[in-house]
Amino acid sequence: MTAVLASPRIYVPLAALILFIAAAPWFSPFYLNMAILFLLFAIWGHAWNIIGGYGNSLSLGHAAFVALGAYVPTLMLRAFDLTPIVGAVFGMLAAIAVAAFVGWVTFRLKGAYFAIATLAIITLLHYLTLHFRGLTGGAQGVSVPFRGHDPLYLQFSSNLYYFYILLVMAVLVTWIMQRFDRSQFGYHLRAAGQDEAAAQSIGIDTRQVKLWGFMMSAAITAAAATVYAQFIYHLDPFYVVHIQLSILILLPAVIGGPATVWGPVVGAALLVPVEQLAQRELGGTYAGAQLILYGLVVILVLRYLPEGIVGILGRYYSRLLARLPGGDDIGGKSKPRRQSD
Amino acid sequence: MSDLILDVRGLTAGYTEEPIIQDMGMRAERARITGIIGPNGCGKSTFLKAIVGIVSPTSGQVMLDGSDVTYNTPFETLKYGLAYIPQGRQVFADMSVLENLRMSAYTLRDETVIRGRFDEAFTHFPRLYERRQQLAGTLSGGEQSMLSFAMAMVLQPKCMLLDEPSLGLAPTMIEQIFETIIEMNEAGMSMVVVEQNINVLFQIADYIYILDSGRNRFDGNPEDVLKQEELLKLYMGVQA
Amino acid sequence: MSELVFVFQTLVDGLLLSGGYILIALGLGLIFGVVNYVNVAQAEFSMFAMYGTWVLWIALGLDPFLSLAIILPVFAMIGVAFYVSMVRAVRTRDHGVHILMTLGLAFILQNAALLIFSADVRTIRTAYSAASFNIGGVSINIVKLVAFLIAIALFFALIAFLNKTRTGRAIRAVAQDESLAAAFGVNVDRIFMITVAIAIALAAAAGTIMMPHLFVQPMVGQFFVLFAFAIVVMGGMGNLKGALVAGLIIGVVEAFGQVYIGGLAGRIIVFALILIILYLRPSGLFGRSAL
């Protein structure tokens, strides 16, 4: 930890973090909402990045893990009066189970099969949610029972509390990803994603590594989704259990920089405000215009910046650091690492 | 006087720092069979690929019947009359024999010309005519070899480059393939044959090149080459 | 007896509805098999073709089936534009890149449709929309029957084109061995372009023939493409004949699920089937045969 703090690379994120914490109480409801969504999509982006970025296995099904993390604790709260803090564990377990099943079926196959299978799982879950109305509320969705200000049930009088909870989670997950990025597990997953045959030839069980990565990814996604459910308090199957949300989850990592620690954070910091502002400005008359912009950005980034935005940003940042007093001797060591191609 | 169909000079190809073939040359006479031998990995295949343009040479010159074809694409080289028959009997496995021939005649538009060429190919390979409706992938190895010959013949090349036609074939099939080579040669076709199976090659070739480590090592008539016992032992094992 | 008639009725309904899905799946399979490209936005072209058919009907009163004569060539041109702008440069990169890029395109097309046509559901009801005839108690809707027959006719036309024409053979040759085909003078890039144009035209045809008995709104493509993927997985990636059979099976499965279990059970079974097939027979029920 002290080693991390000693590196000048951490100064800018740290300063941004402190500023963020200090300024939050003065945010207007619109910007507080935006900040919460930014944190949420940064966490989800990190989670997706584990399998989609490092594991290079395109998951189109992460909304399924959001759905399980949101629905399972909420239904348990309704049925057994169980606090979502405990319910979250069951949501995560459900997500891990589904990930294990899908991964087990598809990680022995090549290419597009994983993407298709994850597409099938979110679609399946969507129709299951609609079909079993009695349990899930069907198309009407389901609400978290209102309890007033009750921290033990993650219900608060102000959204600021959700902001701080998600902030702690986001910092924690980013720290985990920082560790993961340099861990043996991280190297193995990256190797399995980039060249499966080569990874196998040096003794990596690629199917196993991807399976663990996918399960970890699912668990983190579900955990954040439980908090999210309390924040929105009404679960709409056409948003929470829908392929569209899967795509919104993968965009920060893809655009920010897949298989990098800061890619999902930078991607979410860019996309969420753009989406929120565009929705506020264009929403009524030009509904969907912001998503056209999203589509264009995705196509252009993939075509011309396959390393994502942090690839470029990282280079400028290193150059900046090198100019700081005492920065040049560290500059070489802390150059941005080569991203996956 | 010698009449050259193919004149290759100083051909170098591969990576800039470490060329696979270096400064290689070969002169193939018209209506003759020129053989190329050498140990595994000596650059024989790369040499042929560089001649037809699958691998682009970094320097050197390839003259085909008086025209410079050095930097042409494989298809352009083919149009000039140099057909390349790769290792491993490359055919379209999920197409019938007839469809394979049709693909080889893709650039010919005149249906009567195409028919004529097919007839010619089928007189050379009556076996293929019997199997014309069969999928190429279900043919035997020898038949697939014949098919890739026939596909090259359809374009009436001036010269054929064969990369190890005997590779992976049963002995009877090898005999058949070499009979075909002799037959086509007697009909006037110039041929360059790369082979590991040197015993057969020595019987049919008019002139032989020995390659080693991407360079020319020796060349001469089969009789001269056979006198180089040291070389043959060194590069070919004890086959000779 | 009446139970038997009911079974047949369900069977016929399922078969007749599968035509459009089969055409979308054929296009997906064709692009995958020849160009090795995964196009997730395939059915967004069907969606736009549905709007196109609707506009021609509203503005000119053109019969939806006759509008194929305009829709097919127009969407073949759109397919060329799609190839040049979205496929050519990234063709040799990961399937993941193809999927993400075409997802981006799907976002653009869906929301463009939302801006242009609004979220309202649009339908075409012709004078003969309700017409049907009866065989032994099984009622057959004319509009659905015509749509199905057109789909089957287009399937056989495609197979004939691939087998009997010079360009069709070149498409198959490129699918089997790109470099060998190039060695015999096939312009591979041009073949890819033609293949994508045909695939997009097929997707458009699917939209047009479904318009008289279904409806269009900006998100229909999302559902169509999922169904098409189910067909492609079941039939074997790139196996066109497999896609036809799988399409018929999936149409029937959905119809029986819906009728006998009710609600969305049909769809649930179809998407569960994708996972089951990927587990049991990842190459599809009919194998991954080349074109």
Coordinates of C-alpha atoms in Angstrom, one line a residue, chain C residues 42-180:
Chain C
Q42 CA -28.3 -8.6 -39.2
A43 CA -31.9 -8.3 -38.2
E44 CA -31.8 -4.5 -37.8
F45 CA -31.7 -4.5 -41.6
S46 CA -34.9 -6.6 -41.5
M47 CA -36.4 -4.0 -39.2
F48 CA -35.6 -1.2 -41.7
A49 CA -36.9 -3.3 -44.6
M50 CA -40.2 -3.6 -42.6
Y51 CA -40.4 0.2 -42.3
G52 CA -39.5 0.5 -46.0
T53 CA -42.3 -1.9 -46.9
W54 CA -44.6 0.0 -44.7
V55 CA -43.7 3.4 -46.2
L56 CA -44.2 2.0 -49.7
W57 CA -47.6 0.7 -48.7
I58 CA -48.6 4.0 -47.0
A59 CA -47.2 6.3 -49.6
L60 CA -47.8 4.4 -52.8
G61 CA -50.2 1.7 -51.8
L62 CA -47.7 -0.8 -53.1
D63 CA -48.5 -4.4 -52.1
P64 CA -46.0 -5.6 -49.5
F65 CA -45.1 -8.8 -51.4
L66 CA -44.6 -6.8 -54.6
S67 CA -42.4 -4.3 -52.8
L68 CA -39.7 -7.1 -52.7
A69 CA -38.8 -5.9 -56.2
I70 CA -37.6 -2.6 -54.7
I71 CA -36.5 -3.8 -51.3
L72 CA -34.1 -6.5 -52.5
P73 CA -31.9 -4.4 -54.8
V74 CA -31.9 -1.4 -52.4
F75 CA -30.8 -3.5 -49.5
A76 CA -28.2 -5.3 -51.6
M77 CA -26.7 -1.9 -52.2
I78 CA -26.9 -1.1 -48.4
G79 CA -25.1 -4.4 -47.9
V80 CA -22.3 -3.2 -50.1
A81 CA -22.0 0.0 -48.1
F82 CA -22.1 -2.1 -44.9
Y83 CA -19.3 -4.3 -46.2
V84 CA -17.1 -1.4 -47.2
S85 CA -17.6 0.6 -44.0
M86 CA -17.9 -2.1 -41.3
V87 CA -16.5 -5.4 -42.5
R88 CA -13.6 -5.0 -44.8
A89 CA -11.1 -3.4 -42.3
V90 CA -11.8 -5.6 -39.3
R91 CA -12.6 -8.9 -41.1
T92 CA -9.4 -10.6 -39.9
R93 CA -9.7 -9.5 -36.3
D94 CA -11.4 -11.4 -33.4
H95 CA -15.1 -12.3 -33.6
G96 CA -15.5 -10.3 -30.5
V97 CA -14.5 -7.1 -32.4
H98 CA -17.1 -7.9 -35.1
I99 CA -19.8 -8.5 -32.5
L100 CA -19.1 -5.3 -30.6
M101 CA -18.9 -3.2 -33.8
T102 CA -22.1 -4.6 -35.1
L103 CA -23.7 -4.1 -31.7
G104 CA -22.7 -0.4 -32.0
L105 CA -24.3 -0.4 -35.5
A106 CA -27.5 -2.1 -34.1
F107 CA -27.7 0.7 -31.4
I108 CA -27.4 3.3 -34.2
L109 CA -30.0 1.7 -36.4
Q110 CA -32.5 1.0 -33.6
N111 CA -32.4 4.5 -32.3
A112 CA -32.4 6.0 -35.8
A113 CA -35.6 4.1 -36.4
L114 CA -36.9 5.5 -33.1
L115 CA -36.2 9.0 -34.2
I116 CA -37.6 8.6 -37.7
F117 CA -40.6 6.4 -37.1
S118 CA -41.2 6.8 -33.3
A119 CA -41.8 3.9 -30.9
D120 CA -45.3 3.3 -32.3
V121 CA -46.2 -0.1 -33.6
R122 CA -46.8 -0.1 -37.4
T123 CA -48.7 -2.8 -39.3
I124 CA -49.8 -3.5 -42.8
R125 CA -53.3 -5.0 -43.2
T126 CA -54.1 -5.7 -46.8
A127 CA -57.5 -6.6 -48.2
Y128 CA -56.5 -10.3 -48.2
S129 CA -54.8 -10.2 -44.8
A130 CA -57.5 -12.2 -43.1
A131 CA -58.1 -14.6 -46.0
S132 CA -57.5 -18.2 -45.2
F133 CA -58.5 -21.7 -46.4
N134 CA -59.2 -24.9 -44.7
I135 CA -57.7 -28.4 -45.2
G136 CA -59.3 -31.0 -43.0
G137 CA -60.1 -28.5 -40.3
V138 CA -56.6 -27.0 -40.3
S139 CA -56.9 -23.3 -41.2
I140 CA -54.1 -21.9 -43.3
N141 CA -53.7 -18.1 -43.5
I142 CA -52.9 -16.9 -47.0
V143 CA -50.6 -14.1 -46.0
K144 CA -48.5 -16.4 -43.8
L145 CA -48.5 -19.1 -46.5
V146 CA -47.3 -16.7 -49.2
A147 CA -44.5 -15.4 -46.8
F148 CA -43.4 -19.0 -46.1
L149 CA -43.4 -20.0 -49.7
I150 CA -41.3 -16.9 -50.7
A151 CA -38.8 -17.7 -48.0
I152 CA -38.5 -21.3 -49.2
A153 CA -38.2 -20.2 -52.8
L154 CA -35.4 -17.7 -51.8
F155 CA -33.7 -20.5 -50.0
F156 CA -33.6 -22.8 -53.1
A157 CA -32.7 -19.8 -55.3
L158 CA -29.7 -19.2 -53.0
I159 CA -28.7 -22.9 -53.1
A160 CA -29.0 -22.9 -56.9
F161 CA -27.0 -19.7 -57.2
L162 CA -24.2 -21.1 -55.1
N163 CA -24.1 -24.3 -57.0
K164 CA -24.9 -23.4 -60.6
T165 CA -23.4 -20.0 -61.3
R166 CA -19.8 -18.9 -61.8
T167 CA -20.0 -16.3 -59.0
G168 CA -21.8 -18.7 -56.7
R169 CA -19.1 -21.3 -57.2
A170 CA -16.5 -18.7 -56.5
I171 CA -18.3 -17.8 -53.2
R172 CA -18.1 -21.5 -52.1
A173 CA -14.5 -21.7 -53.3
V174 CA -13.5 -18.7 -51.2
A175 CA -15.4 -20.2 -48.2
Q176 CA -13.4 -23.4 -48.6
D177 CA -9.9 -22.0 -49.3
E178 CA -9.4 -18.3 -49.7
S179 CA -5.8 -18.4 -51.0
L180 CA -6.4 -21.3 -53.4

